[in-house]
XYZ file of C-alpha atoms in Angstrom:
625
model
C 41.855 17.097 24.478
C 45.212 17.569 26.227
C 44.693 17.484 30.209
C 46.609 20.503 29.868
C 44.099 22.911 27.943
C 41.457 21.958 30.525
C 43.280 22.573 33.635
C 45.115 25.570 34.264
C 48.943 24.626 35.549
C 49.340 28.102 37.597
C 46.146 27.172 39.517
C 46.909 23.622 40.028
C 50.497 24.310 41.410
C 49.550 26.922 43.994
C 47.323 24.129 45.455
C 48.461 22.215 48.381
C 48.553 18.657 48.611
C 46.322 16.479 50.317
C 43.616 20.019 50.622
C 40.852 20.036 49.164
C 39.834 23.564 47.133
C 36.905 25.168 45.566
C 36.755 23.600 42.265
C 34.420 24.050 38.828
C 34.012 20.553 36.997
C 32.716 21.720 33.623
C 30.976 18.778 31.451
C 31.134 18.384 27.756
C 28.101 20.683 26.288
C 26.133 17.659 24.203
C 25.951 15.433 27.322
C 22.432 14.201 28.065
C 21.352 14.537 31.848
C 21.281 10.654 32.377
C 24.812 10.670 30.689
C 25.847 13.245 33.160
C 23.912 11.686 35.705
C 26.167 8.250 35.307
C 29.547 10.264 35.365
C 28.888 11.938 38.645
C 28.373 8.218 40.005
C 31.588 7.606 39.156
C 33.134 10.803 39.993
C 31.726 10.993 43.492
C 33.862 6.742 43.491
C 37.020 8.728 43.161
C 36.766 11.051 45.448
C 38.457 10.576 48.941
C 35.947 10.816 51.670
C 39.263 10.659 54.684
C 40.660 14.443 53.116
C 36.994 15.736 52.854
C 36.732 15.732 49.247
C 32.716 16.359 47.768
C 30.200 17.303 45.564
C 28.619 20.500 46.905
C 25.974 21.042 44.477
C 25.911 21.985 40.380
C 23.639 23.630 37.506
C 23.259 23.980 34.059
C 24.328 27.509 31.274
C 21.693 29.049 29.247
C 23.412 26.800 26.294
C 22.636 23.731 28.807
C 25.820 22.701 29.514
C 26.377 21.302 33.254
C 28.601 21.786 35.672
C 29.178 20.711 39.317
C 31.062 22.400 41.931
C 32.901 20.858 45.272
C 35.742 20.835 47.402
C 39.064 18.637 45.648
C 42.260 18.120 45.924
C 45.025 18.751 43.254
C 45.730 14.502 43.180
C 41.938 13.933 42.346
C 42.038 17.262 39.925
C 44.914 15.521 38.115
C 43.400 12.319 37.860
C 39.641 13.269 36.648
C 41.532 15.324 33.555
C 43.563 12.554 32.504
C 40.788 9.744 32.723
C 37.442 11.293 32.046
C 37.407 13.148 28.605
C 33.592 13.547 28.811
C 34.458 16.418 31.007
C 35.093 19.566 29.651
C 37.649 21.577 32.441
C 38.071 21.624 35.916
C 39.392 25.551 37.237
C 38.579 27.473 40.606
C 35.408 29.453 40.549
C 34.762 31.754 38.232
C 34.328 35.249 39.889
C 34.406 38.589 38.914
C 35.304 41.704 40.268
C 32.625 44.486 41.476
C 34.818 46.702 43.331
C 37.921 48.004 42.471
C 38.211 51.795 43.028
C 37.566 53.351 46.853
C 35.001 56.214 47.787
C 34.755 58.876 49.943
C 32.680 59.070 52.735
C 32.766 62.906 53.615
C 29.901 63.616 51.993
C 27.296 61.637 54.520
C 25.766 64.985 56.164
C 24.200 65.903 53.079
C 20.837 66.398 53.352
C 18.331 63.771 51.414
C 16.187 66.390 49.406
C 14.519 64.031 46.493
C 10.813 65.251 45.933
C 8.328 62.614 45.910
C 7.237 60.941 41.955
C 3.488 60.989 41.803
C 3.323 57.061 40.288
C 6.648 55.474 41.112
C 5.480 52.238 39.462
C 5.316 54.154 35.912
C 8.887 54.493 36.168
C 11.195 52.459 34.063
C 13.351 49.854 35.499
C 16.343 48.271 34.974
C 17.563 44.924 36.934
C 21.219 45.251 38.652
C 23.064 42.327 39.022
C 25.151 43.094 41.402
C 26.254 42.690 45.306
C 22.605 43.568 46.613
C 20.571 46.379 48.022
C 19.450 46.069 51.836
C 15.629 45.674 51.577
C 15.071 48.554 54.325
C 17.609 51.364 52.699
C 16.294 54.935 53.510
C 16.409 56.248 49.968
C 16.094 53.065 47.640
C 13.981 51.098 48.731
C 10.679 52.795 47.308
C 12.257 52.530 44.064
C 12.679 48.723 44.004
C 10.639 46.789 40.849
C 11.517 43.440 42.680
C 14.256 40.914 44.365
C 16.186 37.933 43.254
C 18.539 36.237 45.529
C 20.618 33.446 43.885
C 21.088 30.177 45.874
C 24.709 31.012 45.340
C 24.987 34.228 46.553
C 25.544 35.459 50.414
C 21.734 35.784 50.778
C 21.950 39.538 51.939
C 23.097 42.684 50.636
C 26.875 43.376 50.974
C 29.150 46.186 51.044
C 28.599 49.423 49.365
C 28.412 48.224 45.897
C 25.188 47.628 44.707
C 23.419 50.605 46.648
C 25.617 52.680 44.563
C 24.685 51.481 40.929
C 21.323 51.364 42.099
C 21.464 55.240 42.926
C 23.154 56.018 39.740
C 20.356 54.290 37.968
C 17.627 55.929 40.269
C 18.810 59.314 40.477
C 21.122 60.107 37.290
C 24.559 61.571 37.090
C 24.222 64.450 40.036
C 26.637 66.734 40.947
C 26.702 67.276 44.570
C 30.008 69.674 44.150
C 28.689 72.832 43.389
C 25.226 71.915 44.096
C 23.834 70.321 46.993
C 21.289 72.145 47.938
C 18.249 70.274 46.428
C 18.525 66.753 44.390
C 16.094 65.722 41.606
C 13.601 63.227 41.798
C 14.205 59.905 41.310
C 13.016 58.906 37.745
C 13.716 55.478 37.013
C 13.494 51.782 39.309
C 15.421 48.860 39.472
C 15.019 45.092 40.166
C 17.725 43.953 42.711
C 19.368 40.748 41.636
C 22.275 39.620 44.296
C 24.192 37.588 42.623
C 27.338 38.251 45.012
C 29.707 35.971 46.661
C 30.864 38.517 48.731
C 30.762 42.193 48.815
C 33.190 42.904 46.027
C 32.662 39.334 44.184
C 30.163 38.298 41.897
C 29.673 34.589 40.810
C 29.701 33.966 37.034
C 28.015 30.844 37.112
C 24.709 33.263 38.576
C 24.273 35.625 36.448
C 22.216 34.307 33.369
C 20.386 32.138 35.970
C 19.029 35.688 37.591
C 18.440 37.324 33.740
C 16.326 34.167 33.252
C 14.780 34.776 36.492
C 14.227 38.634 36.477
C 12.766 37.467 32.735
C 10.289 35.306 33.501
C 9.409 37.091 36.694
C 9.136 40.955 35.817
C 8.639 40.904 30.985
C 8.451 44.427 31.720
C 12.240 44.923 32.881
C 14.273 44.605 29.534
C 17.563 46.384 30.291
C 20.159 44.845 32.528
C 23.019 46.423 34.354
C 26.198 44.687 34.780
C 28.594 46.548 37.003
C 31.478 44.141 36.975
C 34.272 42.039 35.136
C 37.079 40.406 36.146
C 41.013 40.747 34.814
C 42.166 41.505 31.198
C 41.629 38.208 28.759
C 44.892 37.938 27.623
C 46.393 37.297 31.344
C 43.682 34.674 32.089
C 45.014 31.686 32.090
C 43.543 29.250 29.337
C 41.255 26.992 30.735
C 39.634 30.018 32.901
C 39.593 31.798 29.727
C 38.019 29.657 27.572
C 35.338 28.933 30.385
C 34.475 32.711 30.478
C 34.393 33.175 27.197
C 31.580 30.414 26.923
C 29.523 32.578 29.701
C 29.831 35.280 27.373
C 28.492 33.492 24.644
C 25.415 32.280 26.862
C 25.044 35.952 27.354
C 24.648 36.792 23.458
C 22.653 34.041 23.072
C 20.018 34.669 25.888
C 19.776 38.440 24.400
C 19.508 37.295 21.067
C 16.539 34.954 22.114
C 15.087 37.318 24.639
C 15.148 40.671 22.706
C 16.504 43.041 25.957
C 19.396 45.160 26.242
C 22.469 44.246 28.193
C 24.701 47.464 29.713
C 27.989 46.165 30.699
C 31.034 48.742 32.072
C 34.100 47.997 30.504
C 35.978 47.546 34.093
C 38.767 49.074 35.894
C 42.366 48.371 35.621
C 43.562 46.927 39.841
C 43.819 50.316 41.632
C 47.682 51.634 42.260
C 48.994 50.008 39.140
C 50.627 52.977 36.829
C 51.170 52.643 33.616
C 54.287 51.625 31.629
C 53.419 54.353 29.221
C 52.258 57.441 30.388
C 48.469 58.538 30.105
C 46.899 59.208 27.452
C 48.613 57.044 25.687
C 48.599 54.003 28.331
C 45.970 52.154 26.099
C 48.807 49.414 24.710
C 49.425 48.452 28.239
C 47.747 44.721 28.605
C 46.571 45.651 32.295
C 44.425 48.127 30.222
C 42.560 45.581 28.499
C 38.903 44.504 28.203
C 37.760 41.502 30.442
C 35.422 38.457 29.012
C 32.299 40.121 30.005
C 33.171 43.523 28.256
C 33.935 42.036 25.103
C 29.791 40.839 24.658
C 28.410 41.146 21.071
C 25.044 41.999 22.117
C 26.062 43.990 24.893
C 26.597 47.691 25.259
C 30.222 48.038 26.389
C 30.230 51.419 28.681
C 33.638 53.287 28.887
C 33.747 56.115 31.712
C 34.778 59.702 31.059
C 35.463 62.829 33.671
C 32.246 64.804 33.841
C 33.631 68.016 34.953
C 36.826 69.721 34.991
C 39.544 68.882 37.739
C 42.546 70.203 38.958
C 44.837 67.172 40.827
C 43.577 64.248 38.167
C 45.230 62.279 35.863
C 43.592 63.165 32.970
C 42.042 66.709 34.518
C 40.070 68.095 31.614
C 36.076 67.184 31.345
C 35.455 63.973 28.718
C 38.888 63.358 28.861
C 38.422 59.124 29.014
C 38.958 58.077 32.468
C 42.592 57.350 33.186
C 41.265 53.926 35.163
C 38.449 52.526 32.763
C 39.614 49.365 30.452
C 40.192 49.575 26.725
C 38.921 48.241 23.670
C 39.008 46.506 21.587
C 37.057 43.618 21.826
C 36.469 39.954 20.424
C 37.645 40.023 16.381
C 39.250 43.618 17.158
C 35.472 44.875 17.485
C 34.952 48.295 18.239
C 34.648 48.323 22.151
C 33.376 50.034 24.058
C 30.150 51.294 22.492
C 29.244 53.800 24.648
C 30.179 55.738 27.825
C 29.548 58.204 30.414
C 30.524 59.763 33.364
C 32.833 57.677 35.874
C 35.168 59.915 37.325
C 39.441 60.906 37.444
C 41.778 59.351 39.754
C 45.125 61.069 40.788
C 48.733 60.244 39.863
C 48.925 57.266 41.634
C 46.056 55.668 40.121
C 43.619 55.575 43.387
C 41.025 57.094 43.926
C 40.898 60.506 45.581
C 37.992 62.333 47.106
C 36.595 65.285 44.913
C 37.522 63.414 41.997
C 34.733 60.703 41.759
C 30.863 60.694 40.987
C 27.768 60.702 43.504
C 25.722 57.940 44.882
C 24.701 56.349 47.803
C 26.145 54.158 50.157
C 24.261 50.889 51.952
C 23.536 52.661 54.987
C 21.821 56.007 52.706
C 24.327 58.572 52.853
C 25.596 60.335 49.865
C 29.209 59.981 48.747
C 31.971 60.150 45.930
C 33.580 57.325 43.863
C 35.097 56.501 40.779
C 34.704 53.343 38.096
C 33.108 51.827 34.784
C 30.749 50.641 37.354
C 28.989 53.785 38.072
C 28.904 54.827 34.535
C 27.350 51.697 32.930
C 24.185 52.576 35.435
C 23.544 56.030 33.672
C 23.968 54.300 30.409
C 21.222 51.652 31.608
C 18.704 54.070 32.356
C 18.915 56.159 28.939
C 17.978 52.611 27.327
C 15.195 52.268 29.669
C 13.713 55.753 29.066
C 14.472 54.888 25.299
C 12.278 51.647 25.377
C 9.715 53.157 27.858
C 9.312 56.417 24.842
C 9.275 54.406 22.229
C 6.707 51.889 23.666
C 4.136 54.805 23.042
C 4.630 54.995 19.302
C 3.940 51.417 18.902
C 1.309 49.596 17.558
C -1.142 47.199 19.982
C 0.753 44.098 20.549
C 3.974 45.507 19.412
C 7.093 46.732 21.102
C 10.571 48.207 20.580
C 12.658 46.076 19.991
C 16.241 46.083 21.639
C 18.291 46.524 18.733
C 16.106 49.604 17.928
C 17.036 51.255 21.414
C 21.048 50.294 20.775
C 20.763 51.952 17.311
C 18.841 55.095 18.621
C 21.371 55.675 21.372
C 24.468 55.055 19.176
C 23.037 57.404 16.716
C 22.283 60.330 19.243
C 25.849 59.682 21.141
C 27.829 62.635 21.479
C 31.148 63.253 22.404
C 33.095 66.188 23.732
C 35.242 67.857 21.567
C 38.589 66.341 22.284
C 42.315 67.492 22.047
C 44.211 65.187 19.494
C 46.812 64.015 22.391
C 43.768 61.989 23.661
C 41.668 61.359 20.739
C 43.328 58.045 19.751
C 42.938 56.490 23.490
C 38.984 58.066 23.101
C 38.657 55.760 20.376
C 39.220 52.453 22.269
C 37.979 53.904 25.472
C 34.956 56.088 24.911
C 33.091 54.452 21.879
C 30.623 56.976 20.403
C 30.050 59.058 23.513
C 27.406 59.847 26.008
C 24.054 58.483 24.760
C 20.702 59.904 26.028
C 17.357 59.453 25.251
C 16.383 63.127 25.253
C 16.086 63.113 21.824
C 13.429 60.654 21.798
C 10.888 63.352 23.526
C 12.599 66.650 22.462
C 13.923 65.971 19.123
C 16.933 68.644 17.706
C 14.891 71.008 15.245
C 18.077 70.572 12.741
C 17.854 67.487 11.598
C 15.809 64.540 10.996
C 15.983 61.238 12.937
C 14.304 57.971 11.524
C 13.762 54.599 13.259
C 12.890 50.987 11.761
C 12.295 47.951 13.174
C 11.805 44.519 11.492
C 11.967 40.520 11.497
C 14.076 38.981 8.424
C 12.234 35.494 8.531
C 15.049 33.862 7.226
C 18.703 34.346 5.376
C 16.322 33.569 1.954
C 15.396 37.107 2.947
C 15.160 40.519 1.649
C 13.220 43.341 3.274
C 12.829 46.435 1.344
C 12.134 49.815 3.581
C 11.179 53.118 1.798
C 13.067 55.517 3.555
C 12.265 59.779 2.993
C 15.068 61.508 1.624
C 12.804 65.208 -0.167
C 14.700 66.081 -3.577
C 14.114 69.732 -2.453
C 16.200 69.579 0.957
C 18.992 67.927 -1.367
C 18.988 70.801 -3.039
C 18.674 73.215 -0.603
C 21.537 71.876 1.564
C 24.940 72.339 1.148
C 26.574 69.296 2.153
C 23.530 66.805 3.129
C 24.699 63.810 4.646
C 22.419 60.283 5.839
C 23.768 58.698 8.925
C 22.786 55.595 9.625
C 23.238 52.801 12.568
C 22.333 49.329 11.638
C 21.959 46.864 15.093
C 21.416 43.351 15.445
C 21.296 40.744 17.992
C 22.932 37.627 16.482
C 23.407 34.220 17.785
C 27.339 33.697 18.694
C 29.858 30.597 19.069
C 32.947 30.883 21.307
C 34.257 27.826 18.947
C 34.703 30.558 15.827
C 36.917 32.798 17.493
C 37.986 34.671 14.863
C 34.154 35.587 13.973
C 32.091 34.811 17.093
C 29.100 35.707 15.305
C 27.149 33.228 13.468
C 25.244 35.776 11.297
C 25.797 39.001 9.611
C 23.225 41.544 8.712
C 24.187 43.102 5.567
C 22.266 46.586 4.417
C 22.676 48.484 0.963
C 20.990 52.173 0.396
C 19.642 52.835 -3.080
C 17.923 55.304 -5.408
C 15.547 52.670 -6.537
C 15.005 49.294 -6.482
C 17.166 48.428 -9.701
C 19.439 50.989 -8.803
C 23.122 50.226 -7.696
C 23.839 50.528 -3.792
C 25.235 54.024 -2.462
C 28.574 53.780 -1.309
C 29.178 54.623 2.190
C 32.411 55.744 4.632
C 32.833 55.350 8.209
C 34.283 51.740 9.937
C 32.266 49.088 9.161
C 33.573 45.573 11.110
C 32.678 42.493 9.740
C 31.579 40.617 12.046
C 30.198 43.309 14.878
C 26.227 43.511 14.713
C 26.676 47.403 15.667
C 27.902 49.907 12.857
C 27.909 53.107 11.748
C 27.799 54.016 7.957
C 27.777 57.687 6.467
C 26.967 58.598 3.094
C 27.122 61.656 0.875
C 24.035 62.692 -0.681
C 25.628 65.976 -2.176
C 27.920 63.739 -4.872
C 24.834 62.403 -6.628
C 23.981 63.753 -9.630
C 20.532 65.529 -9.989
C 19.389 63.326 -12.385
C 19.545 59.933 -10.170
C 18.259 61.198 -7.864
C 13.919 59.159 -7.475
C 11.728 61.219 -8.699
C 9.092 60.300 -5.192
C 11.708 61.006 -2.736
C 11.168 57.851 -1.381
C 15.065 56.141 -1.018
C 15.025 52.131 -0.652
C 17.255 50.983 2.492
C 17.675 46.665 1.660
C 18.061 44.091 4.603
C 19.255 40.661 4.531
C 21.304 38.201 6.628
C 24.125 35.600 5.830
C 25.127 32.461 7.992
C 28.562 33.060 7.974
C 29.537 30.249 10.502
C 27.875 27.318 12.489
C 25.955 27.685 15.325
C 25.981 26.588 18.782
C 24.927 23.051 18.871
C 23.876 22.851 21.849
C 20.778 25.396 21.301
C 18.081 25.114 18.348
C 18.132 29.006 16.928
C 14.551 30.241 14.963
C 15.918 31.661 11.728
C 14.334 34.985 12.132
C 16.406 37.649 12.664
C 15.542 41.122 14.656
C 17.132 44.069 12.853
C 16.891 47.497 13.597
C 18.405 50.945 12.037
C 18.428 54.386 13.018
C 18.641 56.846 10.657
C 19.890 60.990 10.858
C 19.199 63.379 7.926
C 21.226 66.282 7.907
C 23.167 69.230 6.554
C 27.111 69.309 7.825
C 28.355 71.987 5.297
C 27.918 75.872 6.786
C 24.227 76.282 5.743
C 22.827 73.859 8.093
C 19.553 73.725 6.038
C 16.875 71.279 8.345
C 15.199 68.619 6.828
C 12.172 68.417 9.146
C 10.038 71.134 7.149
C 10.271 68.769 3.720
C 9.861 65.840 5.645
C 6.737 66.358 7.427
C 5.126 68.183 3.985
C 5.360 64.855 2.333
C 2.127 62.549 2.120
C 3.892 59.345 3.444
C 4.206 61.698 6.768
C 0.892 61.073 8.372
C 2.311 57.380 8.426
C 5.673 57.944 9.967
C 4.531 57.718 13.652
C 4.127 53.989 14.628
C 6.612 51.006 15.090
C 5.496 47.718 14.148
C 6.211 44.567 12.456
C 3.912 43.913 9.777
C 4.583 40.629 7.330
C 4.541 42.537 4.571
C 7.897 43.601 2.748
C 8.036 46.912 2.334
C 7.634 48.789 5.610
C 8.035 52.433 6.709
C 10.299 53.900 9.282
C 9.308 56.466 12.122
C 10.487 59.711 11.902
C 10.679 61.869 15.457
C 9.007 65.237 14.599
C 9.496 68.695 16.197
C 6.937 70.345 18.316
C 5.586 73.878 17.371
């Protein structure tokens, strides 16, 4: 490999001679530890004890790989990448950004009204990796599941930062502006993970060491909040790239082998930079684009939208996308973001203004106003955990909801504000399918009929049959009726197959019967992407197909469609999950829940499990009363 793809010439050149700098020695990924063990013997014999050079410490990725990090200068940087080609790259540390937008501070004499929760450990939590939480903050700190400091990190909770995401995952979305006069009650925790190098920097290298740690530590924390990313992939320069885009593959691989769900914001373009184009339709502009982090297969991308109509924004109107938040799309032109919520405006200049941001709270406990991604991917985080904590109840003992479930209920249930065509082609890229919540989950919408599934392909040899309700008399009754369906996966991923990053692909046909020929579906379907959408139109099949049981067959399988990681030994199973919505988009709006819940197969729609046999049966979520 060419010394030149594994160090980065800008970086090298700005160093100074003779001064030694922070520098990331990155070994090849199938090197044993005693083979590593022998090169840093003979690394630490080049190294030039009279200018201070050393070997500060090191670690290992989720996919094993090791690294060491020390102080060198550019004259041993250029001589390790021409001589040793058992390492991998040498580039600065990798860090990303948690901070880019300001806050406001005027809003510290509001009064801290939050009624007391009866059993704050029922809550559901979520672990924040992020700059840290001061152990003895006024308003968080009886809301805290836990504490993981990583060796790398400043020890101690710094800046503003992480306070904030943790309130937005505590307390919700609240608007202070027109209502201050009581707050709600907190009604979710979160485990504090510091994996900071500072107050607005986070250290790449740390963050799947704390998910392993928060994992093994606290099973019953399965969502993870990732408030940060650093610039645009496509200004990185290569070796940095390519080094971050391995991270992110570590991070699809530890959810695909841990089964929890990832919430990551899609970041915020440097504040003060203005567009070339003008907003709304800035999204070509490359400062606009997603960073490595965002661009996660397993993840949940989060995009950030104004919550409330303003009158000295950019983009002013309320779920107008954010004027600030990144772009999609993502790896393979994947549809990113997946999701979004509420993150604020920011005025003409592109900084942030007060009255135009979002509440939390600061380190020291007082309320205030910001703006970013990073304080929308928080509300996002705790819908999943109020998803997985609701749907734990309909399980069966020993069994519980899987992640891919929770990503296909809330993509499902997403809504988004009716938008004016000027900014629906920047929603597209920025805003993903909208807000997601998991109201619907304990008050389910009387007018249609949603369906979950959840099952283990054992391997691509195969083929799960599910018998899905679809009554021949609401077909009839309804005047357009319409089956909406979200297939999710967590696949295993390789950075090496760019151009499909996945290593599997879930493929799902809907049919009358079994011998029957699949239904055809619209809606974008990417190849690659383990999240999709799929609509199809019962009202164009004839009377005659349709099964004469109502019972529909949905078929599941996976392919291998390129190699896997070496460097980790993947089980062949494969989780895959679906959500399914029943219902009637022409002017009748006829409900489906009356026929559903008549059927006999009803009294079994109400648990989630995975049984080994092959036909299984979905849950439907029933109206009350």
């Amino acid at each position: 490999i060419s010394p030149k793809l594994r160090v980065d010439g800008a970086w090298l050149s700005d160093l100074k001679q003779g001064i030694p700098a922070d520098a990331v020695v990155e070994f090849q990924p199938l090197l044993t530890r005693q083979e590593v063990d022998e090169l840093l013997s003979v690394l630490s014999s080049v190294l030039r004890r009279d200018l201070h050079e050393i070997i500060r410490g090191g670690g290992s990725d989720f996919s094993g790989r090791r690294w060491i990090r020390g102080q060198l200068t550019p004259e041993s940087i250029r001589t390790i990448s021409k001589a040793f080609y058992s390492i991998q790259a040498l580039h600065s540390p990798l860090r990303s950004v948690a901070a880019q937008n300001g806050r406001s501070r005027r809003a510290g004499s509001l009064p801290h009204r939050v009624s007391s929760v009866i059993d704050i450990s029922s809550l559901p939590s979520v672990a924040i990796l992020d700059t840290g939480v001061p152990l003895d903050h006024e308003k968080l700190r009886a809301y805290c599941r836990g504490h993981y400091i990583d060796p790398l990190s400043t020890g101690s909770a710094g800046g503003d930062h992480g306070s904030f995401v943790a309130s937005r995952v505590v307390f919700g979305d609240i608007d202070l502006y027109t209502n201050s006069a009581s707050l709600p009650s907190a009604t979710c925790r979160f485990y504090d993970a510091n994996v900071a190098t500072d107050h607005k920097h986070i250290e790449d290298k740390s963050v799947l060491d704390a998910m392993r740690a928060v994992v093994a530590t606290a099973p019953d924390v399965r969502v993870f909040n990732l408030s940060f990313d650093n610039g645009p992939v496509n200004l990185l320069e290569p070796a940095k790239l390519q080094q971050s885009l391995i991270l992110v593959q570590d991070l699809d691989n530890f959810v695909f082998t841990n089964d929890v769900v990832v919430v990551v914001s899609a970041g915020n373009v440097e504040p003060g930079i203005v567009p070339s184009t003008p907003y709304p339709k800035h999204f070509t502009d490359p400062q606009w684009a997603l960073g490595p982090w965002a661009r996660s297969f397993n993840s949940l991308t989060c995009g950030s939208f104004v919550g409330r109509p303003q009158t000295d924004g950019v983009a002013a109107y309320e779920g107008w996308p954010s004027p600030f938040s990144r772009v999609g799309p993502g790896i393979c032109d994947s549809y990113k973001p997946d999701l979004s919520a509420p993150g604020g405006d920011c005025g003409a200049d592109y900084r942030f203004h007060s009255g135009l941001g979002v509440w939390g709270v600061n380190a020291s406990g007082r309320w205030e106003d910001g703006v970013g991604t990073s304080f929308a991917a928080p509300v996002l985080a705790r819908e999943a955990a109020f998803a997985i904590d609701a749907l734990q109840r309909v399980c069966e003992t020993g069994a519980h909801p899987f992640g891919v479930t929770v990503k296909a209920f809330l993509a499902l249930t997403a809504r988004r504000s009716t938008l004016e065509p000027a900014v629906e082609e920047l929603a597209m890229v920025t805003l993903g399918k909208g807000a997601a919540s998991a109201e619907p989950l304990i008050a389910p919408v009387a007018d249609t009929a949603i369906l979950l599934w959840q099952g283990v392909l054992e391997s691509s040899d195969d083929l799960a049959r599910v018998q899905v309700p679809i009554p021949r008399s609401w077909l009839k009754q309804a005047e357009d009726p319409c089956l909406r369906m979200v297939l999710a996966s967590d696949v295993p991923a390789n950075a090496a197959v760019r151009d499909r990053w996945a290593s599997r692909h879930v493929k799902v046909a809907l049919r009358i019967r079994e011998d029957a020929r699949a239904q055809r579906a619209t809606g974008g379907t990417h190849p690659f992407y383990p999240l999709s959408e799929r609509v199809y139109r019962l009202g164009r099949i004839q009377e005659g197909a349709l099964p004469a049981n109502d019972l529909w067959i949905v078929e599941l399988s996976y392919d291998q469609i390129a190699d896997y990681y070496p460097g980790l030994d993947f089980s062949p199973q494969q989780r895959v999950a679906f959500a399914i919505e029943l219902l009637d988009q022409g002017r009748t709006r006829s409900s489906p829940q009356s026929a559903i819940q008549s059927m006999p197969i009803a009294l079994s729609l109400h648990r989630l499990s995975v049984p080994p046999q092959i036909v299984r049966a979905p849950v439907v979520l029933r109206v009350k009363g």
